[in-house]
Amino acid sequence: MVLLLLLVMLTSCAAIPQDLSDKMFTFPQETNTSHVRLTTSRQNLGAVSVCLRFFTDLKRAHSLFSLAAPSVFNDFLIFKRVASDEFEVWAKDRYAILYGQDYKLNTWHSVCSTWDAASGVMQFWLDGKPSSRKFVRSGSNINGPILIVLGQDQDSYGGGFDIKQSFVGMMADLHMWDYVISPCEIHSYSEQQIFTLGNVLDWSALEFQISGKVLIEDYKKTC
């Protein structure tokens, strides 16, 4: 009875939005289990915009943001490739490669990516610098129940984690919108100026559950 009560309390606490302003998630080791699952009530997305900040020294491929549905495991995925200047953005199990990115290890970077279901066009920004606009896939929305995971790439719905695609480092200031945000908003985000907070995921009111070795620590980009 006590154990059941404890489980209910933990579940309830995890469902309460938390203000993570000036905080970050730290993923301190390579695993195929540790991750953060994010919760949203939005379950039908005709467009997606995601922005986040991260810091890592990984030279291998790794996932930065993974959104899956029961029938489409890569419904929206931001993925760092092995090559230092290359990223992938996936939508509806199709992807585009973004080349020529000015990426460095052991540096805080901001990434933003947008995709529109009607046009099928996506775009990517690293530290406020845009990529070419590229077609990925069009014609259908992202439909729930969706699962959003940080720290791992979902190769199946809510699982299928590969240790060699796991994230090791720090993440902060994640926001997600159900529309394509403007380049001006992305510039404001990358420069840490005032911007419109996410209406799907908002770092200052985030619902999440931590599994495994993930820490919540103070986020200070500079002294």
mmCIF file of C-alpha atoms in Angstrom:
data_model
loop_
_atom_site.group_PDB
_atom_site.id
_atom_site.type_symbol
_atom_site.label_atom_id
_atom_site.label_comp_id
_atom_site.label_asym_id
_atom_site.label_seq_id
_atom_site.Cartn_x
_atom_site.Cartn_y
_atom_site.Cartn_z
ATOM 1 C CA MET A 1 0.000 0.000 0.000
ATOM 2 C CA VAL A 2 2.835 2.362 0.898
ATOM 3 C CA LEU A 3 4.658 1.485 -2.342
ATOM 4 C CA LEU A 4 1.485 2.086 -4.381
ATOM 5 C CA LEU A 5 0.997 5.461 -2.698
ATOM 6 C CA LEU A 6 4.629 6.380 -3.427
ATOM 7 C CA LEU A 7 4.230 5.467 -7.103
ATOM 8 C CA VAL A 8 1.072 7.556 -7.359
ATOM 9 C CA MET A 9 2.855 10.491 -5.718
ATOM 10 C CA LEU A 10 5.835 10.217 -8.071
ATOM 11 C CA THR A 11 3.579 10.047 -11.124
ATOM 12 C CA SER A 12 1.611 13.041 -9.938
ATOM 13 C CA CYS A 13 4.760 15.062 -9.302
ATOM 14 C CA ALA A 14 6.100 14.248 -12.760
ATOM 15 C CA ALA A 15 2.895 15.595 -14.343
ATOM 16 C CA ILE A 16 3.190 19.023 -12.715
ATOM 17 C CA PRO A 17 4.773 21.642 -15.027
ATOM 18 C CA GLN A 18 8.132 22.827 -13.703
ATOM 19 C CA ASP A 19 9.937 26.094 -14.385
ATOM 20 C CA LEU A 20 13.403 25.136 -15.638
ATOM 21 C CA SER A 21 14.541 28.679 -16.370
ATOM 22 C CA ASP A 22 18.280 28.865 -15.546
ATOM 23 C CA LYS A 23 18.360 25.039 -15.342
ATOM 24 C CA MET A 24 19.652 22.353 -17.690
ATOM 25 C CA PHE A 25 19.431 18.599 -18.145
ATOM 26 C CA THR A 26 22.829 16.924 -17.780
ATOM 27 C CA PHE A 27 23.311 13.535 -19.444
ATOM 28 C CA PRO A 28 26.642 12.515 -17.861
ATOM 29 C CA GLN A 29 27.237 9.096 -19.409
ATOM 30 C CA GLU A 30 26.674 6.999 -22.514
ATOM 31 C CA THR A 31 23.723 4.631 -21.997
ATOM 32 C CA ASN A 32 20.848 3.046 -23.899
ATOM 33 C CA THR A 33 18.397 3.767 -21.080
ATOM 34 C CA SER A 34 18.789 7.274 -19.631
ATOM 35 C CA HIS A 35 16.447 9.835 -21.159
ATOM 36 C CA VAL A 36 13.858 12.530 -20.498
ATOM 37 C CA ARG A 37 10.292 12.051 -21.730
ATOM 38 C CA LEU A 38 8.376 15.270 -22.390
ATOM 39 C CA THR A 39 4.596 15.599 -22.126
ATOM 40 C CA THR A 40 2.278 17.769 -24.195
ATOM 41 C CA SER A 41 -1.475 17.919 -24.720
ATOM 42 C CA ARG A 42 -1.022 18.845 -28.403
ATOM 43 C CA GLN A 43 -1.512 15.660 -30.426
ATOM 44 C CA ASN A 44 -2.156 16.908 -33.973
ATOM 45 C CA LEU A 45 0.580 19.025 -35.530
ATOM 46 C CA GLY A 46 0.322 20.541 -38.998
ATOM 47 C CA ALA A 47 3.651 22.257 -38.504
ATOM 48 C CA VAL A 48 6.546 22.042 -36.063
ATOM 49 C CA SER A 49 9.218 24.414 -34.781
ATOM 50 C CA VAL A 50 11.762 23.294 -32.183
ATOM 51 C CA CYS A 51 14.586 25.253 -30.565
ATOM 52 C CA LEU A 52 17.060 24.118 -27.911
ATOM 53 C CA ARG A 53 20.576 24.728 -26.620
ATOM 54 C CA PHE A 54 23.161 22.000 -26.095
ATOM 55 C CA PHE A 55 26.800 21.365 -25.167
ATOM 56 C CA THR A 56 28.748 18.181 -25.873
ATOM 57 C CA ASP A 57 32.136 16.761 -26.831
ATOM 58 C CA LEU A 58 30.672 13.813 -28.764
ATOM 59 C CA LYS A 59 32.374 13.053 -32.072
ATOM 60 C CA ARG A 60 29.923 10.286 -32.993
ATOM 61 C CA ALA A 61 26.349 10.588 -34.226
ATOM 62 C CA HIS A 62 23.691 11.425 -31.624
ATOM 63 C CA SER A 63 20.071 12.471 -31.230
ATOM 64 C CA LEU A 64 19.122 15.940 -30.039
ATOM 65 C CA PHE A 65 15.306 15.711 -30.222
ATOM 66 C CA SER A 66 13.158 12.670 -30.973
ATOM 67 C CA LEU A 67 9.389 12.749 -31.541
ATOM 68 C CA ALA A 68 7.641 9.467 -32.384
ATOM 69 C CA ALA A 69 4.117 8.214 -32.986
ATOM 70 C CA PRO A 70 2.997 4.555 -32.909
ATOM 71 C CA SER A 71 3.206 4.200 -36.697
ATOM 72 C CA VAL A 72 6.011 6.707 -37.453
ATOM 73 C CA PHE A 73 9.078 6.478 -35.229
ATOM 74 C CA ASN A 74 10.863 9.445 -36.837
ATOM 75 C CA ASP A 75 7.911 11.824 -36.953
ATOM 76 C CA PHE A 76 10.262 14.698 -36.129
ATOM 77 C CA LEU A 77 13.927 14.173 -35.314
ATOM 78 C CA ILE A 78 16.955 16.461 -35.032
ATOM 79 C CA PHE A 79 20.096 14.370 -35.388
ATOM 80 C CA LYS A 80 23.814 15.225 -35.385
ATOM 81 C CA ARG A 81 25.801 13.201 -37.925
ATOM 82 C CA VAL A 82 29.394 11.987 -37.516
ATOM 83 C CA ALA A 83 30.766 14.624 -39.902
ATOM 84 C CA SER A 84 31.411 17.770 -37.899
ATOM 85 C CA ASP A 85 29.487 20.075 -40.255
ATOM 86 C CA GLU A 86 26.418 17.887 -40.896
ATOM 87 C CA PHE A 87 22.990 17.525 -39.266
ATOM 88 C CA GLU A 88 19.844 15.626 -40.242
ATOM 89 C CA VAL A 89 16.247 16.757 -39.786
ATOM 90 C CA TRP A 90 13.543 14.106 -40.155
ATOM 91 C CA ALA A 91 9.801 14.509 -40.650
ATOM 92 C CA LYS A 92 7.382 11.617 -41.249
ATOM 93 C CA ASP A 93 10.254 9.113 -41.654
ATOM 94 C CA ARG A 94 11.997 11.142 -44.365
ATOM 95 C CA TYR A 95 15.054 13.313 -43.842
ATOM 96 C CA ALA A 96 17.248 16.025 -45.296
ATOM 97 C CA ILE A 97 20.957 16.494 -44.633
ATOM 98 C CA LEU A 98 22.182 19.969 -43.751
ATOM 99 C CA TYR A 99 25.797 20.596 -44.803
ATOM 100 C CA GLY A 100 28.363 23.287 -44.064
ATOM 101 C CA GLN A 101 27.369 23.991 -40.466
ATOM 102 C CA ASP A 102 29.836 25.938 -38.304
ATOM 103 C CA TYR A 103 29.837 23.423 -35.461
ATOM 104 C CA LYS A 104 32.374 23.083 -32.655
ATOM 105 C CA LEU A 105 32.801 20.700 -29.745
ATOM 106 C CA ASN A 106 32.718 21.883 -26.125
ATOM 107 C CA THR A 107 30.670 24.958 -27.068
ATOM 108 C CA TRP A 108 27.113 25.944 -26.258
ATOM 109 C CA HIS A 109 25.126 25.898 -29.509
ATOM 110 C CA SER A 110 21.535 26.802 -30.260
ATOM 111 C CA VAL A 111 19.626 24.787 -32.851
ATOM 112 C CA CYS A 112 16.221 25.502 -34.321
ATOM 113 C CA SER A 113 14.323 23.613 -36.987
ATOM 114 C CA THR A 114 10.958 24.089 -38.658
ATOM 115 C CA TRP A 115 8.754 21.889 -40.847
ATOM 116 C CA ASP A 116 5.390 22.507 -42.485
ATOM 117 C CA ALA A 117 3.151 19.563 -43.392
ATOM 118 C CA ALA A 118 1.399 21.394 -46.235
ATOM 119 C CA SER A 119 4.530 22.306 -48.177
ATOM 120 C CA GLY A 120 6.813 19.591 -46.794
ATOM 121 C CA VAL A 121 9.613 22.130 -46.488
ATOM 122 C CA MET A 122 11.995 22.226 -43.538
ATOM 123 C CA GLN A 123 14.770 24.581 -42.503
ATOM 124 C CA PHE A 124 17.507 24.425 -39.878
ATOM 125 C CA TRP A 125 19.409 27.083 -37.948
ATOM 126 C CA LEU A 126 22.647 26.647 -35.995
ATOM 127 C CA ASP A 127 23.408 29.600 -33.717
ATOM 128 C CA GLY A 128 20.976 31.720 -35.702
ATOM 129 C CA LYS A 129 22.502 30.932 -39.115
ATOM 130 C CA PRO A 130 19.991 29.384 -41.548
ATOM 131 C CA SER A 131 20.422 26.382 -43.815
ATOM 132 C CA SER A 132 18.978 26.010 -47.277
ATOM 133 C CA ARG A 133 15.255 25.260 -47.275
ATOM 134 C CA LYS A 134 14.700 21.614 -48.249
ATOM 135 C CA PHE A 135 11.740 19.384 -49.027
ATOM 136 C CA VAL A 136 11.306 16.396 -46.714
ATOM 137 C CA ARG A 137 7.716 15.140 -46.855
ATOM 138 C CA SER A 138 4.252 16.675 -47.202
ATOM 139 C CA GLY A 139 0.615 15.716 -47.104
ATOM 140 C CA SER A 140 -0.050 14.518 -43.569
ATOM 141 C CA ASN A 141 0.101 15.955 -40.070
ATOM 142 C CA ILE A 142 1.910 14.494 -37.092
ATOM 143 C CA ASN A 143 -0.810 12.687 -35.151
ATOM 144 C CA GLY A 144 -0.671 11.358 -31.620
ATOM 145 C CA PRO A 145 -0.341 9.830 -29.244
ATOM 146 C CA ILE A 146 3.121 11.342 -29.616
ATOM 147 C CA LEU A 147 6.170 10.640 -27.458
ATOM 148 C CA ILE A 148 8.992 13.177 -27.201
ATOM 149 C CA VAL A 149 12.358 12.033 -25.888
ATOM 150 C CA LEU A 150 15.600 13.834 -25.101
ATOM 151 C CA GLY A 151 18.863 11.921 -24.782
ATOM 152 C CA GLN A 152 17.965 9.004 -27.067
ATOM 153 C CA ASP A 153 16.766 8.291 -30.611
ATOM 154 C CA GLN A 154 13.486 6.359 -30.704
ATOM 155 C CA ASP A 155 13.925 3.494 -33.164
ATOM 156 C CA SER A 156 10.611 2.166 -31.911
ATOM 157 C CA TYR A 157 7.719 3.938 -30.194
ATOM 158 C CA GLY A 158 9.129 4.993 -26.819
ATOM 159 C CA GLY A 159 12.166 2.716 -27.087
ATOM 160 C CA GLY A 160 14.604 0.983 -29.393
ATOM 161 C CA PHE A 161 17.419 3.076 -27.944
ATOM 162 C CA ASP A 162 20.933 2.615 -29.368
ATOM 163 C CA ILE A 163 23.786 3.483 -26.996
ATOM 164 C CA LYS A 164 25.815 4.770 -29.963
ATOM 165 C CA GLN A 165 23.128 7.331 -30.777
ATOM 166 C CA SER A 166 22.646 8.523 -27.193
ATOM 167 C CA PHE A 167 23.390 12.082 -26.156
ATOM 168 C CA VAL A 168 26.094 12.883 -23.588
ATOM 169 C CA GLY A 169 26.310 16.492 -22.458
ATOM 170 C CA MET A 170 23.936 19.253 -21.404
ATOM 171 C CA MET A 171 20.651 20.590 -22.822
ATOM 172 C CA ALA A 172 18.666 23.678 -21.912
ATOM 173 C CA ASP A 173 16.000 26.163 -22.967
ATOM 174 C CA LEU A 174 13.875 23.842 -25.115
ATOM 175 C CA HIS A 175 10.767 25.236 -26.780
ATOM 176 C CA MET A 176 8.371 23.796 -29.350
ATOM 177 C CA TRP A 177 5.583 25.422 -31.372
ATOM 178 C CA ASP A 178 2.760 24.035 -33.534
ATOM 179 C CA TYR A 179 3.499 26.516 -36.335
ATOM 180 C CA VAL A 180 6.521 27.701 -38.298
ATOM 181 C CA ILE A 181 8.102 30.491 -36.291
ATOM 182 C CA SER A 182 9.670 33.414 -38.122
ATOM 183 C CA PRO A 183 13.395 33.941 -38.759
ATOM 184 C CA CYS A 184 13.140 37.015 -36.517
ATOM 185 C CA GLU A 185 11.888 34.868 -33.623
ATOM 186 C CA ILE A 186 14.728 32.406 -34.243
ATOM 187 C CA HIS A 187 17.254 35.242 -34.238
ATOM 188 C CA SER A 188 15.847 36.491 -30.923
ATOM 189 C CA TYR A 189 16.050 32.985 -29.471
ATOM 190 C CA SER A 190 19.637 32.424 -30.617
ATOM 191 C CA GLU A 191 20.715 35.791 -29.188
ATOM 192 C CA GLN A 192 18.889 35.059 -25.902
ATOM 193 C CA GLN A 193 16.606 38.033 -26.396
ATOM 194 C CA ILE A 194 12.846 38.163 -25.793
ATOM 195 C CA PHE A 195 10.956 35.640 -27.946
ATOM 196 C CA THR A 196 7.539 33.981 -28.007
ATOM 197 C CA LEU A 197 7.579 30.973 -25.683
ATOM 198 C CA GLY A 198 6.659 27.589 -27.095
ATOM 199 C CA ASN A 199 2.961 26.667 -27.105
ATOM 200 C CA VAL A 200 3.646 22.912 -27.326
ATOM 201 C CA LEU A 201 6.696 22.740 -25.040
ATOM 202 C CA ASP A 202 7.785 25.623 -22.833
ATOM 203 C CA TRP A 203 11.003 25.381 -20.783
ATOM 204 C CA SER A 204 9.474 27.617 -18.109
ATOM 205 C CA ALA A 205 6.489 25.268 -17.670
ATOM 206 C CA LEU A 206 7.769 21.850 -18.720
ATOM 207 C CA GLU A 207 6.073 18.534 -17.981
ATOM 208 C CA PHE A 208 8.600 15.708 -18.024
ATOM 209 C CA GLN A 209 9.731 12.411 -16.556
ATOM 210 C CA ILE A 210 13.373 11.423 -16.069
ATOM 211 C CA SER A 211 14.517 7.839 -16.555
ATOM 212 C CA GLY A 212 18.000 6.757 -15.547
ATOM 213 C CA LYS A 213 21.015 8.976 -14.940
ATOM 214 C CA VAL A 214 19.903 12.490 -15.922
ATOM 215 C CA LEU A 215 20.540 15.458 -13.653
ATOM 216 C CA ILE A 216 18.870 18.850 -13.321
ATOM 217 C CA GLU A 217 21.602 21.425 -12.722
ATOM 218 C CA ASP A 218 22.097 25.186 -12.857
ATOM 219 C CA TYR A 219 22.565 26.503 -16.379
ATOM 220 C CA LYS A 220 25.161 29.252 -16.655
ATOM 221 C CA LYS A 221 26.558 29.886 -20.117
ATOM 222 C CA THR A 222 29.016 32.483 -18.863
ATOM 223 C CA CYS A 223 30.308 33.591 -15.457
#
